[in-house]
Amino acid sequence: MGNKFVFLILLILLGCSTRSADVLSEKFVSRPDIAEMTLEQKIAQMVMVRVSGNFYNDERNNKIKKLIQGHGVGGVITFGGSIHGTFHNMKMFNSWSNIP
């Protein structure tokens, strides 16, 4: 019984690694300091826009692009649509944002 307990503890400790923290630090994206943001930017970061999960045409894209780039909205919520359309749209929306 004692050997099984020691083996179990050893197995758990071996599973704990600090390597994943190193990987996370490499992927960290620097974000602007809140103190450097204007009041308008801070408020815009609290706003989320509702969009459909379907693929968008250019007219809809331009409206959403204006909200993201021009006003700096903080997020996008998708409703309905397809998983593929949502994935494509989110990649596009993130590329437009200064703060991913």
PDB file of N, CA and C in Angstrom:
ATOM      1  N   MET A   1       0.825  -1.191   0.000  1.00  0.00           N
ATOM      2  CA  MET A   1       0.000   0.000   0.000  1.00  0.00           C
ATOM      3  C   MET A   1       0.868   1.253   0.000  1.00  0.00           C
ATOM      4  N   GLY A   2       1.933   1.250   0.818  1.00  0.00           N
ATOM      5  CA  GLY A   2       2.823   2.404   0.915  1.00  0.00           C
ATOM      6  C   GLY A   2       3.560   2.669  -0.384  1.00  0.00           C
ATOM      7  N   ASN A   3       4.002   1.596  -1.066  1.00  0.00           N
ATOM      8  CA  ASN A   3       4.711   1.762  -2.333  1.00  0.00           C
ATOM      9  C   ASN A   3       3.796   2.327  -3.412  1.00  0.00           C
ATOM     10  N   LYS A   4       2.525   1.902  -3.413  1.00  0.00           N
ATOM     11  CA  LYS A   4       1.573   2.415  -4.394  1.00  0.00           C
ATOM     12  C   LYS A   4       1.326   3.903  -4.173  1.00  0.00           C
ATOM     13  N   PHE A   5       1.243   4.303  -2.905  1.00  0.00           N
ATOM     14  CA  PHE A   5       1.010   5.709  -2.586  1.00  0.00           C
ATOM     15  C   PHE A   5       2.200   6.565  -3.024  1.00  0.00           C
ATOM     16  N   VAL A   6       3.407   6.104  -2.740  1.00  0.00           N
ATOM     17  CA  VAL A   6       4.613   6.835  -3.144  1.00  0.00           C
ATOM     18  C   VAL A   6       4.691   6.915  -4.665  1.00  0.00           C
ATOM     19  N   PHE A   7       4.383   5.820  -5.338  1.00  0.00           N
ATOM     20  CA  PHE A   7       4.398   5.810  -6.800  1.00  0.00           C
ATOM     21  C   PHE A   7       3.373   6.791  -7.356  1.00  0.00           C
ATOM     22  N   LEU A   8       2.182   6.828  -6.766  1.00  0.00           N
ATOM     23  CA  LEU A   8       1.130   7.740  -7.217  1.00  0.00           C
ATOM     24  C   LEU A   8       1.562   9.198  -7.028  1.00  0.00           C
ATOM     25  N   ILE A   9       2.128   9.520  -5.888  1.00  0.00           N
ATOM     26  CA  ILE A   9       2.607  10.886  -5.633  1.00  0.00           C
ATOM     27  C   ILE A   9       3.717  11.242  -6.615  1.00  0.00           C
ATOM     28  N   LEU A  10       4.642  10.326  -6.848  1.00  0.00           N
ATOM     29  CA  LEU A  10       5.729  10.564  -7.795  1.00  0.00           C
ATOM     30  C   LEU A  10       5.187  10.790  -9.200  1.00  0.00           C
ATOM     31  N   LEU A  11       4.202  10.016  -9.601  1.00  0.00           N
ATOM     32  CA  LEU A  11       3.588  10.163 -10.917  1.00  0.00           C
ATOM     33  C   LEU A  11       2.908  11.526 -11.054  1.00  0.00           C
ATOM     34  N   ILE A  12       2.217  11.951 -10.017  1.00  0.00           N
ATOM     35  CA  ILE A  12       1.561  13.263 -10.039  1.00  0.00           C
ATOM     36  C   ILE A  12       2.594  14.376 -10.133  1.00  0.00           C
ATOM     37  N   LEU A  13       3.659  14.285  -9.360  1.00  0.00           N
ATOM     38  CA  LEU A  13       4.700  15.316  -9.386  1.00  0.00           C
ATOM     39  C   LEU A  13       5.417  15.374 -10.725  1.00  0.00           C
ATOM     40  N   LEU A  14       5.619  14.235 -11.363  1.00  0.00           N
ATOM     41  CA  LEU A  14       6.255  14.229 -12.675  1.00  0.00           C
ATOM     42  C   LEU A  14       5.357  14.863 -13.728  1.00  0.00           C
ATOM     43  N   GLY A  15       4.056  14.775 -13.524  1.00  0.00           N
ATOM     44  CA  GLY A  15       3.111  15.386 -14.459  1.00  0.00           C
ATOM     45  C   GLY A  15       3.081  16.901 -14.358  1.00  0.00           C
ATOM     46  N   CYS A  16       3.516  17.431 -13.219  1.00  0.00           N
ATOM     47  CA  CYS A  16       3.550  18.885 -13.030  1.00  0.00           C
ATOM     48  C   CYS A  16       4.852  19.412 -13.612  1.00  0.00           C
ATOM     49  N   SER A  17       4.740  20.291 -14.552  1.00  0.00           N
ATOM     50  CA  SER A  17       5.925  20.803 -15.226  1.00  0.00           C
ATOM     51  C   SER A  17       5.815  22.302 -15.393  1.00  0.00           C
ATOM     52  N   THR A  18       6.931  23.004 -15.324  1.00  0.00           N
ATOM     53  CA  THR A  18       6.932  24.453 -15.534  1.00  0.00           C
ATOM     54  C   THR A  18       7.132  24.793 -17.000  1.00  0.00           C
ATOM     55  N   ARG A  19       7.340  23.814 -17.825  1.00  0.00           N
ATOM     56  CA  ARG A  19       7.578  24.061 -19.245  1.00  0.00           C
ATOM     57  C   ARG A  19       6.391  24.756 -19.906  1.00  0.00           C
ATOM     58  N   SER A  20       5.168  24.416 -19.534  1.00  0.00           N
ATOM     59  CA  SER A  20       4.002  25.038 -20.147  1.00  0.00           C
ATOM     60  C   SER A  20       3.968  26.536 -19.868  1.00  0.00           C
ATOM     61  N   ALA A  21       4.471  26.982 -18.732  1.00  0.00           N
ATOM     62  CA  ALA A  21       4.520  28.414 -18.436  1.00  0.00           C
ATOM     63  C   ALA A  21       5.463  29.123 -19.401  1.00  0.00           C
ATOM     64  N   ASP A  22       6.557  28.468 -19.772  1.00  0.00           N
ATOM     65  CA  ASP A  22       7.478  29.063 -20.736  1.00  0.00           C
ATOM     66  C   ASP A  22       6.810  29.225 -22.097  1.00  0.00           C
ATOM     67  N   VAL A  23       6.041  28.237 -22.491  1.00  0.00           N
ATOM     68  CA  VAL A  23       5.348  28.290 -23.777  1.00  0.00           C
ATOM     69  C   VAL A  23       4.317  29.413 -23.769  1.00  0.00           C
ATOM     70  N   LEU A  24       3.598  29.571 -22.667  1.00  0.00           N
ATOM     71  CA  LEU A  24       2.600  30.630 -22.572  1.00  0.00           C
ATOM     72  C   LEU A  24       3.239  32.005 -22.662  1.00  0.00           C
ATOM     73  N   SER A  25       4.402  32.184 -22.052  1.00  0.00           N
ATOM     74  CA  SER A  25       5.035  33.500 -22.081  1.00  0.00           C
ATOM     75  C   SER A  25       5.486  33.874 -23.491  1.00  0.00           C
ATOM     76  N   GLU A  26       5.803  32.891 -24.323  1.00  0.00           N
ATOM     77  CA  GLU A  26       6.195  33.177 -25.699  1.00  0.00           C
ATOM     78  C   GLU A  26       5.011  33.646 -26.527  1.00  0.00           C
ATOM     79  N   LYS A  27       3.806  33.192 -26.188  1.00  0.00           N
ATOM     80  CA  LYS A  27       2.617  33.552 -26.947  1.00  0.00           C
ATOM     81  C   LYS A  27       1.963  34.824 -26.425  1.00  0.00           C
ATOM     82  N   PHE A  28       2.464  35.382 -25.334  1.00  0.00           N
ATOM     83  CA  PHE A  28       1.850  36.564 -24.735  1.00  0.00           C
ATOM     84  C   PHE A  28       1.901  37.733 -25.700  1.00  0.00           C
ATOM     85  N   VAL A  29       0.766  38.395 -25.846  1.00  0.00           N
ATOM     86  CA  VAL A  29       0.669  39.554 -26.723  1.00  0.00           C
ATOM     87  C   VAL A  29       0.610  40.789 -25.850  1.00  0.00           C
ATOM     88  N   SER A  30       1.489  41.716 -26.089  1.00  0.00           N
ATOM     89  CA  SER A  30       1.501  42.947 -25.310  1.00  0.00           C
ATOM     90  C   SER A  30       0.258  43.765 -25.627  1.00  0.00           C
ATOM     91  N   ARG A  31      -0.416  44.216 -24.588  1.00  0.00           N
ATOM     92  CA  ARG A  31      -1.617  45.031 -24.757  1.00  0.00           C
ATOM     93  C   ARG A  31      -1.351  46.416 -24.190  1.00  0.00           C
ATOM     94  N   PRO A  32      -2.039  47.408 -24.731  1.00  0.00           N
ATOM     95  CA  PRO A  32      -1.812  48.755 -24.221  1.00  0.00           C
ATOM     96  C   PRO A  32      -2.235  48.869 -22.763  1.00  0.00           C
ATOM     97  N   ASP A  33      -1.515  49.673 -22.025  1.00  0.00           N
ATOM     98  CA  ASP A  33      -1.825  49.910 -20.632  1.00  0.00           C
ATOM     99  C   ASP A  33      -3.133  50.693 -20.537  1.00  0.00           C
ATOM    100  N   ILE A  34      -3.960  50.352 -19.582  1.00  0.00           N
ATOM    101  CA  ILE A  34      -5.246  51.029 -19.426  1.00  0.00           C
ATOM    102  C   ILE A  34      -5.044  52.512 -19.164  1.00  0.00           C
ATOM    103  N   ALA A  35      -3.990  52.863 -18.458  1.00  0.00           N
ATOM    104  CA  ALA A  35      -3.727  54.270 -18.156  1.00  0.00           C
ATOM    105  C   ALA A  35      -3.453  55.080 -19.423  1.00  0.00           C
ATOM    106  N   GLU A  36      -2.983  54.423 -20.467  1.00  0.00           N
ATOM    107  CA  GLU A  36      -2.673  55.111 -21.721  1.00  0.00           C
ATOM    108  C   GLU A  36      -3.887  55.230 -22.636  1.00  0.00           C
ATOM    109  N   MET A  37      -4.981  54.554 -22.312  1.00  0.00           N
ATOM    110  CA  MET A  37      -6.171  54.573 -23.160  1.00  0.00           C
ATOM    111  C   MET A  37      -7.038  55.785 -22.832  1.00  0.00           C
ATOM    112  N   THR A  38      -7.705  56.312 -23.857  1.00  0.00           N
ATOM    113  CA  THR A  38      -8.644  57.412 -23.645  1.00  0.00           C
ATOM    114  C   THR A  38      -9.933  56.851 -23.051  1.00  0.00           C
ATOM    115  N   LEU A  39     -10.778  57.741 -22.544  1.00  0.00           N
ATOM    116  CA  LEU A  39     -12.053  57.310 -21.984  1.00  0.00           C
ATOM    117  C   LEU A  39     -12.905  56.624 -23.050  1.00  0.00           C
ATOM    118  N   GLU A  40     -12.888  57.152 -24.272  1.00  0.00           N
ATOM    119  CA  GLU A  40     -13.648  56.549 -25.370  1.00  0.00           C
ATOM    120  C   GLU A  40     -13.165  55.125 -25.651  1.00  0.00           C
ATOM    121  N   GLN A  41     -11.851  54.910 -25.632  1.00  0.00           N
ATOM    122  CA  GLN A  41     -11.303  53.576 -25.874  1.00  0.00           C
ATOM    123  C   GLN A  41     -11.688  52.610 -24.752  1.00  0.00           C
ATOM    124  N   LYS A  42     -11.675  53.095 -23.518  1.00  0.00           N
ATOM    125  CA  LYS A  42     -12.045  52.244 -22.385  1.00  0.00           C
ATOM    126  C   LYS A  42     -13.507  51.818 -22.477  1.00  0.00           C
ATOM    127  N   ILE A  43     -14.370  52.764 -22.816  1.00  0.00           N
ATOM    128  CA  ILE A  43     -15.797  52.448 -22.946  1.00  0.00           C
ATOM    129  C   ILE A  43     -16.022  51.495 -24.116  1.00  0.00           C
ATOM    130  N   ALA A  44     -15.341  51.743 -25.232  1.00  0.00           N
ATOM    131  CA  ALA A  44     -15.491  50.880 -26.411  1.00  0.00           C
ATOM    132  C   ALA A  44     -15.070  49.451 -26.101  1.00  0.00           C
ATOM    133  N   GLN A  45     -14.067  49.264 -25.257  1.00  0.00           N
ATOM    134  CA  GLN A  45     -13.614  47.924 -24.899  1.00  0.00           C
ATOM    135  C   GLN A  45     -14.666  47.154 -24.104  1.00  0.00           C
ATOM    136  N   MET A  46     -15.620  47.867 -23.506  1.00  0.00           N
ATOM    137  CA  MET A  46     -16.687  47.209 -22.750  1.00  0.00           C
ATOM    138  C   MET A  46     -17.894  46.862 -23.618  1.00  0.00           C
ATOM    139  N   VAL A  47     -17.889  47.297 -24.875  1.00  0.00           N
ATOM    140  CA  VAL A  47     -19.013  47.076 -25.781  1.00  0.00           C
ATOM    141  C   VAL A  47     -18.773  45.817 -26.609  1.00  0.00           C
ATOM    142  N   MET A  48     -19.825  45.008 -26.744  1.00  0.00           N
ATOM    143  CA  MET A  48     -19.756  43.824 -27.592  1.00  0.00           C
ATOM    144  C   MET A  48     -20.821  43.942 -28.671  1.00  0.00           C
ATOM    145  N   VAL A  49     -20.475  43.547 -29.880  1.00  0.00           N
ATOM    146  CA  VAL A  49     -21.358  43.655 -31.039  1.00  0.00           C
ATOM    147  C   VAL A  49     -21.921  42.276 -31.362  1.00  0.00           C
ATOM    148  N   ARG A  50     -23.205  42.220 -31.665  1.00  0.00           N
ATOM    149  CA  ARG A  50     -23.843  40.955 -32.051  1.00  0.00           C
ATOM    150  C   ARG A  50     -23.747  40.788 -33.564  1.00  0.00           C
ATOM    151  N   VAL A  51     -23.242  39.629 -33.995  1.00  0.00           N
ATOM    152  CA  VAL A  51     -23.157  39.325 -35.424  1.00  0.00           C
ATOM    153  C   VAL A  51     -23.639  37.894 -35.652  1.00  0.00           C
ATOM    154  N   SER A  52     -23.977  37.599 -36.879  1.00  0.00           N
ATOM    155  CA  SER A  52     -24.385  36.254 -37.261  1.00  0.00           C
ATOM    156  C   SER A  52     -23.139  35.419 -37.544  1.00  0.00           C
ATOM    157  N   GLY A  53     -23.250  34.113 -37.382  1.00  0.00           N
ATOM    158  CA  GLY A  53     -22.130  33.225 -37.656  1.00  0.00           C
ATOM    159  C   GLY A  53     -21.995  32.845 -39.114  1.00  0.00           C
ATOM    160  N   ASN A  54     -22.774  33.467 -39.990  1.00  0.00           N
ATOM    161  CA  ASN A  54     -22.691  33.178 -41.423  1.00  0.00           C
ATOM    162  C   ASN A  54     -21.532  33.942 -42.052  1.00  0.00           C
ATOM    163  N   PHE A  55     -21.145  33.524 -43.250  1.00  0.00           N
ATOM    164  CA  PHE A  55     -20.145  34.281 -43.997  1.00  0.00           C
ATOM    165  C   PHE A  55     -20.750  35.631 -44.370  1.00  0.00           C
ATOM    166  N   TYR A  56     -19.940  36.659 -44.345  1.00  0.00           N
ATOM    167  CA  TYR A  56     -20.441  38.005 -44.613  1.00  0.00           C
ATOM    168  C   TYR A  56     -20.084  38.472 -46.007  1.00  0.00           C
ATOM    169  N   ASN A  57     -20.939  39.345 -46.520  1.00  0.00           N
ATOM    170  CA  ASN A  57     -20.615  40.005 -47.779  1.00  0.00           C
ATOM    171  C   ASN A  57     -19.846  41.288 -47.458  1.00  0.00           C
ATOM    172  N   ASP A  58     -19.384  41.992 -48.472  1.00  0.00           N
ATOM    173  CA  ASP A  58     -18.542  43.167 -48.263  1.00  0.00           C
ATOM    174  C   ASP A  58     -19.245  44.279 -47.501  1.00  0.00           C
ATOM    175  N   GLU A  59     -20.546  44.465 -47.748  1.00  0.00           N
ATOM    176  CA  GLU A  59     -21.277  45.544 -47.077  1.00  0.00           C
ATOM    177  C   GLU A  59     -21.321  45.317 -45.562  1.00  0.00           C
ATOM    178  N   ARG A  60     -21.645  44.100 -45.163  1.00  0.00           N
ATOM    179  CA  ARG A  60     -21.673  43.781 -43.730  1.00  0.00           C
ATOM    180  C   ARG A  60     -20.272  43.840 -43.138  1.00  0.00           C
ATOM    181  N   ASN A  61     -19.294  43.339 -43.884  1.00  0.00           N
ATOM    182  CA  ASN A  61     -17.915  43.394 -43.402  1.00  0.00           C
ATOM    183  C   ASN A  61     -17.480  44.821 -43.127  1.00  0.00           C
ATOM    184  N   ASN A  62     -17.842  45.734 -44.005  1.00  0.00           N
ATOM    185  CA  ASN A  62     -17.439  47.128 -43.827  1.00  0.00           C
ATOM    186  C   ASN A  62     -18.047  47.732 -42.572  1.00  0.00           C
ATOM    187  N   LYS A  63     -19.297  47.382 -42.256  1.00  0.00           N
ATOM    188  CA  LYS A  63     -19.940  47.893 -41.042  1.00  0.00           C
ATOM    189  C   LYS A  63     -19.227  47.377 -39.796  1.00  0.00           C
ATOM    190  N   ILE A  64     -18.937  46.092 -39.782  1.00  0.00           N
ATOM    191  CA  ILE A  64     -18.274  45.496 -38.626  1.00  0.00           C
ATOM    192  C   ILE A  64     -16.835  45.989 -38.526  1.00  0.00           C
ATOM    193  N   LYS A  65     -16.166  46.122 -39.666  1.00  0.00           N
ATOM    194  CA  LYS A  65     -14.791  46.623 -39.675  1.00  0.00           C
ATOM    195  C   LYS A  65     -14.735  48.041 -39.112  1.00  0.00           C
ATOM    196  N   LYS A  66     -15.727  48.866 -39.446  1.00  0.00           N
ATOM    197  CA  LYS A  66     -15.778  50.233 -38.929  1.00  0.00           C
ATOM    198  C   LYS A  66     -15.958  50.224 -37.407  1.00  0.00           C
ATOM    199  N   LEU A  67     -16.794  49.321 -36.905  1.00  0.00           N
ATOM    200  CA  LEU A  67     -16.995  49.225 -35.461  1.00  0.00           C
ATOM    201  C   LEU A  67     -15.724  48.772 -34.743  1.00  0.00           C
ATOM    202  N   ILE A  68     -15.019  47.822 -35.341  1.00  0.00           N
ATOM    203  CA  ILE A  68     -13.818  47.281 -34.704  1.00  0.00           C
ATOM    204  C   ILE A  68     -12.649  48.250 -34.820  1.00  0.00           C
ATOM    205  N   GLN A  69     -12.373  48.732 -36.029  1.00  0.00           N
ATOM    206  CA  GLN A  69     -11.218  49.614 -36.231  1.00  0.00           C
ATOM    207  C   GLN A  69     -11.511  51.056 -35.845  1.00  0.00           C
ATOM    208  N   GLY A  70     -12.680  51.542 -36.228  1.00  0.00           N
ATOM    209  CA  GLY A  70     -12.994  52.944 -35.991  1.00  0.00           C
ATOM    210  C   GLY A  70     -13.357  53.259 -34.555  1.00  0.00           C
ATOM    211  N   HIS A  71     -14.127  52.363 -33.932  1.00  0.00           N
ATOM    212  CA  HIS A  71     -14.601  52.623 -32.577  1.00  0.00           C
ATOM    213  C   HIS A  71     -13.902  51.761 -31.533  1.00  0.00           C
ATOM    214  N   GLY A  72     -13.244  50.698 -31.951  1.00  0.00           N
ATOM    215  CA  GLY A  72     -12.489  49.855 -31.025  1.00  0.00           C
ATOM    216  C   GLY A  72     -13.346  49.020 -30.097  1.00  0.00           C
ATOM    217  N   VAL A  73     -14.477  48.486 -30.604  1.00  0.00           N
ATOM    218  CA  VAL A  73     -15.328  47.664 -29.746  1.00  0.00           C
ATOM    219  C   VAL A  73     -14.528  46.502 -29.164  1.00  0.00           C
ATOM    220  N   GLY A  74     -14.909  46.094 -27.960  1.00  0.00           N
ATOM    221  CA  GLY A  74     -14.130  45.109 -27.234  1.00  0.00           C
ATOM    222  C   GLY A  74     -14.382  43.668 -27.594  1.00  0.00           C
ATOM    223  N   GLY A  75     -15.512  43.364 -28.218  1.00  0.00           N
ATOM    224  CA  GLY A  75     -15.784  41.971 -28.518  1.00  0.00           C
ATOM    225  C   GLY A  75     -16.905  41.797 -29.513  1.00  0.00           C
ATOM    226  N   VAL A  76     -17.024  40.563 -29.979  1.00  0.00           N
ATOM    227  CA  VAL A  76     -18.054  40.202 -30.946  1.00  0.00           C
ATOM    228  C   VAL A  76     -18.723  38.930 -30.440  1.00  0.00           C
ATOM    229  N   ILE A  77     -20.047  38.934 -30.421  1.00  0.00           N
ATOM    230  CA  ILE A  77     -20.813  37.754 -30.030  1.00  0.00           C
ATOM    231  C   ILE A  77     -21.487  37.213 -31.282  1.00  0.00           C
ATOM    232  N   THR A  78     -21.307  35.927 -31.543  1.00  0.00           N
ATOM    233  CA  THR A  78     -21.933  35.343 -32.731  1.00  0.00           C
ATOM    234  C   THR A  78     -23.181  34.573 -32.337  1.00  0.00           C
ATOM    235  N   PHE A  79     -24.207  34.696 -33.157  1.00  0.00           N
ATOM    236  CA  PHE A  79     -25.461  33.978 -32.975  1.00  0.00           C
ATOM    237  C   PHE A  79     -25.803  33.276 -34.278  1.00  0.00           C
ATOM    238  N   GLY A  80     -26.175  32.020 -34.183  1.00  0.00           N
ATOM    239  CA  GLY A  80     -26.591  31.281 -35.370  1.00  0.00           C
ATOM    240  C   GLY A  80     -25.451  31.071 -36.344  1.00  0.00           C
ATOM    241  N   GLY A  81     -25.805  30.725 -37.556  1.00  0.00           N
ATOM    242  CA  GLY A  81     -24.805  30.515 -38.595  1.00  0.00           C
ATOM    243  C   GLY A  81     -24.120  29.173 -38.469  1.00  0.00           C
ATOM    244  N   SER A  82     -23.035  29.036 -39.195  1.00  0.00           N
ATOM    245  CA  SER A  82     -22.292  27.773 -39.204  1.00  0.00           C
ATOM    246  C   SER A  82     -20.983  27.923 -38.443  1.00  0.00           C
ATOM    247  N   ILE A  83     -20.430  26.812 -38.033  1.00  0.00           N
ATOM    248  CA  ILE A  83     -19.149  26.823 -37.324  1.00  0.00           C
ATOM    249  C   ILE A  83     -18.035  27.324 -38.233  1.00  0.00           C
ATOM    250  N   HIS A  84     -18.116  26.992 -39.518  1.00  0.00           N
ATOM    251  CA  HIS A  84     -17.090  27.418 -40.464  1.00  0.00           C
ATOM    252  C   HIS A  84     -17.167  28.923 -40.704  1.00  0.00           C
ATOM    253  N   GLY A  85     -18.386  29.434 -40.847  1.00  0.00           N
ATOM    254  CA  GLY A  85     -18.557  30.874 -41.026  1.00  0.00           C
ATOM    255  C   GLY A  85     -18.091  31.641 -39.808  1.00  0.00           C
ATOM    256  N   THR A  86     -18.427  31.135 -38.624  1.00  0.00           N
ATOM    257  CA  THR A  86     -18.004  31.785 -37.382  1.00  0.00           C
ATOM    258  C   THR A  86     -16.488  31.798 -37.274  1.00  0.00           C
ATOM    259  N   PHE A  87     -15.848  30.667 -37.554  1.00  0.00           N
ATOM    260  CA  PHE A  87     -14.387  30.579 -37.481  1.00  0.00           C
ATOM    261  C   PHE A  87     -13.736  31.570 -38.452  1.00  0.00           C
ATOM    262  N   HIS A  88     -14.212  31.588 -39.679  1.00  0.00           N
ATOM    263  CA  HIS A  88     -13.668  32.494 -40.692  1.00  0.00           C
ATOM    264  C   HIS A  88     -13.849  33.948 -40.267  1.00  0.00           C
ATOM    265  N   ASN A  89     -15.051  34.281 -39.814  1.00  0.00           N
ATOM    266  CA  ASN A  89     -15.331  35.658 -39.410  1.00  0.00           C
ATOM    267  C   ASN A  89     -14.475  36.081 -38.222  1.00  0.00           C
ATOM    268  N   MET A  90     -14.330  35.216 -37.222  1.00  0.00           N
ATOM    269  CA  MET A  90     -13.547  35.570 -36.033  1.00  0.00           C
ATOM    270  C   MET A  90     -12.081  35.822 -36.381  1.00  0.00           C
ATOM    271  N   LYS A  91     -11.533  35.008 -37.269  1.00  0.00           N
ATOM    272  CA  LYS A  91     -10.151  35.245 -37.704  1.00  0.00           C
ATOM    273  C   LYS A  91     -10.037  36.609 -38.371  1.00  0.00           C
ATOM    274  N   MET A  92     -11.009  36.940 -39.198  1.00  0.00           N
ATOM    275  CA  MET A  92     -10.998  38.216 -39.902  1.00  0.00           C
ATOM    276  C   MET A  92     -11.172  39.367 -38.910  1.00  0.00           C
ATOM    277  N   PHE A  93     -12.118  39.241 -37.980  1.00  0.00           N
ATOM    278  CA  PHE A  93     -12.362  40.297 -37.002  1.00  0.00           C
ATOM    279  C   PHE A  93     -11.130  40.523 -36.126  1.00  0.00           C
ATOM    280  N   ASN A  94     -10.476  39.448 -35.703  1.00  0.00           N
ATOM    281  CA  ASN A  94      -9.269  39.583 -34.876  1.00  0.00           C
ATOM    282  C   ASN A  94      -8.144  40.278 -35.628  1.00  0.00           C
ATOM    283  N   SER A  95      -8.057  40.054 -36.926  1.00  0.00           N
ATOM    284  CA  SER A  95      -6.996  40.711 -37.702  1.00  0.00           C
ATOM    285  C   SER A  95      -7.227  42.218 -37.791  1.00  0.00           C
ATOM    286  N   TRP A  96      -8.464  42.656 -37.652  1.00  0.00           N
ATOM    287  CA  TRP A  96      -8.779  44.082 -37.712  1.00  0.00           C
ATOM    288  C   TRP A  96      -8.551  44.790 -36.382  1.00  0.00           C
ATOM    289  N   SER A  97      -8.494  44.046 -35.299  1.00  0.00           N
ATOM    290  CA  SER A  97      -8.446  44.639 -33.966  1.00  0.00           C
ATOM    291  C   SER A  97      -7.024  44.996 -33.547  1.00  0.00           C
ATOM    292  N   ASN A  98      -6.883  46.122 -32.879  1.00  0.00           N
ATOM    293  CA  ASN A  98      -5.584  46.502 -32.312  1.00  0.00           C
ATOM    294  C   ASN A  98      -5.305  45.725 -31.040  1.00  0.00           C
ATOM    295  N   ILE A  99      -6.357  45.347 -30.335  1.00  0.00           N
ATOM    296  CA  ILE A  99      -6.233  44.580 -29.097  1.00  0.00           C
ATOM    297  C   ILE A  99      -6.927  43.246 -29.329  1.00  0.00           C
ATOM    298  N   PRO A 100      -6.168  42.205 -29.692  1.00  0.00           N
ATOM    299  CA  PRO A 100      -6.786  40.918 -30.029  1.00  0.00           C
ATOM    300  C   PRO A 100      -7.446  40.234 -28.843  1.00  0.00           C
TER     301      PRO A 100
END
